[in-house]
Amino acid sequence: MKLSLHNIDIFYGNKIILKNLNHVFESGKINLIVGRAGCGKSTLLLSLSGFHKDFSGSIMLDDSHFEPDGNFSLAFQNPEQLFFHADLGSEVCFGLLARGEETGVAAERGKAWLSRWGLSPEIYWERSTYELSGGEKRRGALASCTVFTPPLIMLDEPLAGLDIQGQAALGGILNELSQSHCVVIVTHEPEVLLRENSNVLFLQDGSGDSYTGRAFFDLAKSDENFYPLPKWFLSSRRFSD
């Protein structure tokens, strides 16, 4: 699956905040939208998902114009803050039941996806959402967003606020999920998810440039002004010379 941007300009009123974006997001690899705070990452994601409509250009899903009509999942920053059910099982099943899924089937699929995000249904299915840790809430929220298996998954800073172990665990799940879905992730901390074959759209100064993960890493390593990746990551062996 491919989600293609063609000559996208994004506006706020009469102001262009992103201009002439051309990029292809695709399944089989992690797709990252990277940039410093305030560069327009979240606004781009909102435009892709239909919540921000003040833009021009075209968005294609494979060979058809993309219409965001339930064929995608979007998780905002800190999605666990949007919980409105008392127990995690009801929260995870809500999207399926809203689409008319039978209760038993919804529960079966919900438990499978909860497990996929690293939470045992035997332990967490009936647990109050108020009793979950921050990492458990994040996993449950992401299960809620992906349980109906949309082909396109868009996530805004899914690793924000998690400790190192939590980031690493969710990063592994997201990499696995990207093999069968088109996963587009906004982040200003790409080091957890960046791999040699990652697909990076780098936003700065109102425009966007496309890189492989390796090319992005090499530029950041050779020029500290390009993008501030942590020193521990720049000296790591993830990208062999």
Short mmCIF file of C-alpha atoms in Angstrom, two decimals:
data_model
loop_
_atom_site.label_atom_id
_atom_site.label_comp_id
_atom_site.label_asym_id
_atom_site.label_seq_id
_atom_site.Cartn_x
_atom_site.Cartn_y
_atom_site.Cartn_z
CA MET A 1 0.00 0.00 0.00
CA LYS A 2 1.20 3.51 -0.83
CA LEU A 3 -0.05 6.90 0.37
CA SER A 4 1.31 9.55 -1.99
CA LEU A 5 1.48 13.32 -1.54
CA HIS A 6 1.52 15.41 -4.71
CA ASN A 7 2.27 19.14 -4.59
CA ILE A 8 0.68 19.61 -1.18
CA ASP A 9 0.44 23.16 0.20
CA ILE A 10 -1.03 23.55 3.69
CA PHE A 11 -2.51 26.84 4.86
CA TYR A 12 -3.65 28.59 8.01
CA GLY A 13 -5.76 31.43 6.71
CA ASN A 14 -3.64 33.24 4.12
CA LYS A 15 -0.39 31.81 5.47
CA ILE A 16 1.30 28.81 3.86
CA ILE A 17 2.87 26.70 6.61
CA LEU A 18 4.03 23.81 4.39
CA LYS A 19 4.68 24.15 0.68
CA ASN A 20 5.05 21.77 -2.26
CA LEU A 21 5.25 18.50 -0.35
CA ASN A 22 5.87 15.43 -2.49
CA HIS A 23 6.42 12.13 -0.75
CA VAL A 24 5.32 8.49 -0.74
CA PHE A 25 4.51 6.58 2.46
CA GLU A 26 4.35 2.82 2.02
CA SER A 27 3.80 -0.43 3.85
CA GLY A 28 6.73 -2.72 4.58
CA LYS A 29 8.75 -0.11 6.46
CA ILE A 30 8.34 2.51 9.15
CA ASN A 31 7.30 5.90 7.72
CA LEU A 32 8.42 8.84 9.85
CA ILE A 33 7.47 12.51 9.70
CA VAL A 34 10.34 14.22 11.50
CA GLY A 35 11.06 17.84 12.35
CA ARG A 36 11.62 20.31 15.12
CA ALA A 37 8.76 21.60 17.28
CA GLY A 38 6.40 23.88 15.38
CA CYS A 39 7.45 22.76 11.88
CA GLY A 40 3.97 21.49 10.96
CA LYS A 41 4.24 17.74 11.61
CA SER A 42 0.94 17.39 13.45
CA THR A 43 -0.83 19.73 11.03
CA LEU A 44 0.28 17.54 8.14
CA LEU A 45 -1.09 14.49 9.91
CA LEU A 46 -4.39 16.29 10.52
CA SER A 47 -4.52 17.20 6.83
CA LEU A 48 -3.92 13.60 5.79
CA SER A 49 -6.70 12.42 8.10
CA GLY A 50 -9.25 15.01 6.98
CA PHE A 51 -9.37 17.10 10.16
CA HIS A 52 -7.52 20.05 8.59
CA LYS A 53 -9.01 20.80 5.19
CA ASP A 54 -7.20 24.02 4.27
CA PHE A 55 -4.71 22.57 1.80
CA SER A 56 -4.22 22.12 -1.92
CA GLY A 57 -2.69 19.34 -4.00
CA SER A 58 -3.67 15.70 -4.14
CA ILE A 59 -3.35 12.69 -1.84
CA MET A 60 -3.47 9.25 -3.46
CA LEU A 61 -3.98 5.86 -1.84
CA ASP A 62 -2.41 3.49 -4.32
CA ASP A 63 -4.06 4.54 -7.60
CA SER A 64 -7.12 6.31 -6.18
CA HIS A 65 -7.70 9.68 -4.57
CA PHE A 66 -7.60 9.21 -0.82
CA GLU A 67 -10.82 10.01 1.02
CA PRO A 68 -10.48 9.60 4.81
CA ASP A 69 -13.75 7.76 5.43
CA GLY A 70 -12.97 5.16 8.07
CA ASN A 71 -10.26 3.34 6.14
CA PHE A 72 -7.56 4.60 8.49
CA SER A 73 -6.74 4.93 12.17
CA LEU A 74 -5.45 8.12 13.80
CA ALA A 75 -4.04 8.31 17.31
CA PHE A 76 -3.45 11.80 18.66
CA GLN A 77 -0.71 12.62 21.14
CA ASN A 78 -1.40 10.98 24.51
CA PRO A 79 -4.40 9.01 23.16
CA GLU A 80 -5.04 7.50 26.59
CA GLN A 81 -6.40 10.89 27.67
CA LEU A 82 -9.40 10.19 25.43
CA PHE A 83 -10.51 7.04 27.30
CA PHE A 84 -14.21 7.15 28.12
CA HIS A 85 -14.90 3.58 29.27
CA ALA A 86 -14.26 2.38 32.80
CA ASP A 87 -12.58 -0.91 31.82
CA LEU A 88 -9.97 -1.58 29.17
CA GLY A 89 -11.88 -4.33 27.36
CA SER A 90 -14.83 -2.03 26.67
CA GLU A 91 -12.44 0.66 25.47
CA VAL A 92 -10.68 -1.65 23.04
CA CYS A 93 -13.96 -3.07 21.66
CA PHE A 94 -15.70 0.26 21.19
CA GLY A 95 -14.54 0.84 17.61
CA LEU A 96 -15.62 -2.63 16.50
CA LEU A 97 -19.03 -2.42 18.15
CA ALA A 98 -19.59 1.03 16.63
CA ARG A 99 -19.05 -0.59 13.22
CA GLY A 100 -21.73 -3.20 13.95
CA GLU A 101 -19.49 -6.09 14.94
CA GLU A 102 -21.12 -8.84 17.01
CA THR A 103 -20.17 -8.65 20.69
CA GLY A 104 -18.45 -12.01 20.90
CA VAL A 105 -16.43 -11.44 17.74
CA ALA A 106 -15.48 -7.95 18.92
CA ALA A 107 -14.24 -9.35 22.23
CA GLU A 108 -12.20 -12.05 20.50
CA ARG A 109 -10.54 -9.57 18.17
CA GLY A 110 -10.08 -7.05 20.96
CA LYS A 111 -8.27 -9.58 23.13
CA ALA A 112 -6.04 -10.59 20.22
CA TRP A 113 -5.01 -7.00 19.58
CA LEU A 114 -4.55 -6.24 23.26
CA SER A 115 -2.17 -9.19 23.38
CA ARG A 116 -0.42 -7.97 20.25
CA TRP A 117 0.34 -4.70 22.03
CA GLY A 118 1.86 -6.60 24.93
CA LEU A 119 -1.02 -6.69 27.43
CA SER A 120 -2.35 -10.08 28.54
CA PRO A 121 -6.18 -10.17 28.20
CA GLU A 122 -6.35 -12.48 31.22
CA ILE A 123 -4.86 -9.70 33.33
CA TYR A 124 -6.00 -6.48 31.67
CA TRP A 125 -9.32 -7.09 29.91
CA GLU A 126 -11.53 -6.19 32.86
CA ARG A 127 -9.07 -3.86 34.56
CA SER A 128 -10.14 -0.30 35.26
CA THR A 129 -8.48 2.21 32.97
CA TYR A 130 -7.81 4.30 36.09
CA GLU A 131 -5.57 1.55 37.49
CA LEU A 132 -3.23 1.33 34.50
CA SER A 133 0.29 2.70 34.38
CA GLY A 134 1.21 5.27 31.75
CA GLY A 135 2.75 2.64 29.49
CA GLU A 136 -0.21 0.30 29.91
CA LYS A 137 -2.62 3.09 29.02
CA ARG A 138 -0.63 3.88 25.90
CA ARG A 139 -0.64 0.25 24.79
CA GLY A 140 -4.37 -0.04 25.44
CA ALA A 141 -5.06 3.15 23.51
CA LEU A 142 -3.04 1.92 20.54
CA ALA A 143 -4.90 -1.40 20.65
CA SER A 144 -8.16 0.56 20.48
CA CYS A 145 -6.92 2.43 17.42
CA THR A 146 -5.75 -0.63 15.51
CA VAL A 147 -8.23 -3.34 16.50
CA PHE A 148 -10.35 -2.86 13.36
CA THR A 149 -7.19 -3.49 11.25
CA PRO A 150 -7.23 -0.36 9.10
CA PRO A 151 -4.79 -0.52 6.19
CA LEU A 152 -3.46 2.94 7.07
CA ILE A 153 -2.37 3.82 10.62
CA MET A 154 -1.33 7.37 11.54
CA LEU A 155 0.17 8.08 14.95
CA ASP A 156 1.18 11.41 16.50
CA GLU A 157 4.13 11.01 18.90
CA PRO A 158 3.13 7.49 20.09
CA LEU A 159 6.29 7.10 22.21
CA ALA A 160 6.12 10.49 23.94
CA GLY A 161 6.26 10.35 27.73
CA LEU A 162 7.29 6.69 27.94
CA ASP A 163 10.46 5.48 29.63
CA ILE A 164 13.29 3.90 27.64
CA GLN A 165 12.00 0.37 28.14
CA GLY A 166 8.48 1.35 27.13
CA GLN A 167 9.71 3.15 24.03
CA ALA A 168 11.83 0.18 22.97
CA ALA A 169 8.96 -2.27 23.47
CA LEU A 170 6.42 -0.21 21.54
CA GLY A 171 9.00 0.59 18.88
CA GLY A 172 9.43 -3.11 18.21
CA ILE A 173 5.68 -3.61 17.90
CA LEU A 174 5.36 -0.67 15.51
CA ASN A 175 8.14 -2.01 13.32
CA GLU A 176 6.36 -5.37 13.19
CA LEU A 177 3.02 -3.73 12.42
CA SER A 178 4.56 -1.75 9.57
CA GLN A 179 5.23 -4.95 7.65
CA SER A 180 1.52 -5.48 7.01
CA HIS A 181 0.14 -1.92 7.29
CA CYS A 182 1.09 1.52 6.06
CA VAL A 183 2.20 3.09 9.37
CA VAL A 184 2.89 6.84 9.39
CA ILE A 185 4.38 8.23 12.60
CA VAL A 186 4.98 11.84 13.60
CA THR A 187 7.94 12.21 15.94
CA HIS A 188 10.61 14.67 17.00
CA GLU A 189 12.59 11.79 18.56
CA PRO A 190 13.16 9.40 15.64
CA GLU A 191 16.05 7.49 17.20
CA VAL A 192 13.87 4.73 18.68
CA LEU A 193 12.19 3.92 15.36
CA LEU A 194 14.82 4.84 12.78
CA ARG A 195 16.19 1.95 10.73
CA GLU A 196 18.32 1.85 7.58
CA ASN A 197 15.29 1.32 5.34
CA SER A 198 12.98 3.72 7.20
CA ASN A 199 11.10 6.19 5.03
CA VAL A 200 11.63 9.71 6.40
CA LEU A 201 9.83 12.93 5.47
CA PHE A 202 11.88 15.69 7.11
CA LEU A 203 10.05 19.00 7.58
CA GLN A 204 11.90 22.28 8.04
CA ASP A 205 11.52 25.89 6.94
CA GLY A 206 8.09 25.23 5.46
CA SER A 207 9.11 22.44 3.11
CA GLY A 208 9.86 18.73 3.19
CA ASP A 209 12.66 16.47 2.01
CA SER A 210 12.63 12.69 1.62
CA TYR A 211 15.34 10.42 3.03
CA THR A 212 16.00 6.81 3.79
CA GLY A 213 16.73 6.14 7.44
CA ARG A 214 20.39 5.62 6.60
CA ALA A 215 20.69 8.88 4.67
CA PHE A 216 18.96 10.81 7.46
CA PHE A 217 21.30 9.27 10.05
CA ASP A 218 24.42 10.01 7.99
CA LEU A 219 23.45 13.66 7.52
CA ALA A 220 22.68 14.11 11.21
CA LYS A 221 25.99 12.49 12.12
CA SER A 222 28.04 14.63 9.74
CA ASP A 223 26.26 17.92 10.45
CA GLU A 224 25.08 18.64 13.99
CA ASN A 225 22.93 21.50 12.69
CA PHE A 226 20.95 19.21 10.39
CA TYR A 227 18.95 17.51 13.13
CA PRO A 228 19.87 16.90 16.80
CA LEU A 229 19.99 13.13 17.25
CA PRO A 230 21.30 12.00 20.68
CA LYS A 231 25.02 11.31 20.96
CA TRP A 232 24.38 7.78 22.24
CA PHE A 233 22.43 7.03 19.07
CA LEU A 234 24.98 8.58 16.73
CA SER A 235 27.66 6.37 18.27
CA SER A 236 25.51 3.23 18.32
CA ARG A 237 26.04 0.22 16.06
CA ARG A 238 22.52 0.20 14.64
CA PHE A 239 23.88 1.66 11.40
CA SER A 240 27.05 -0.19 10.50
CA ASP A 241 29.58 1.61 8.32
#
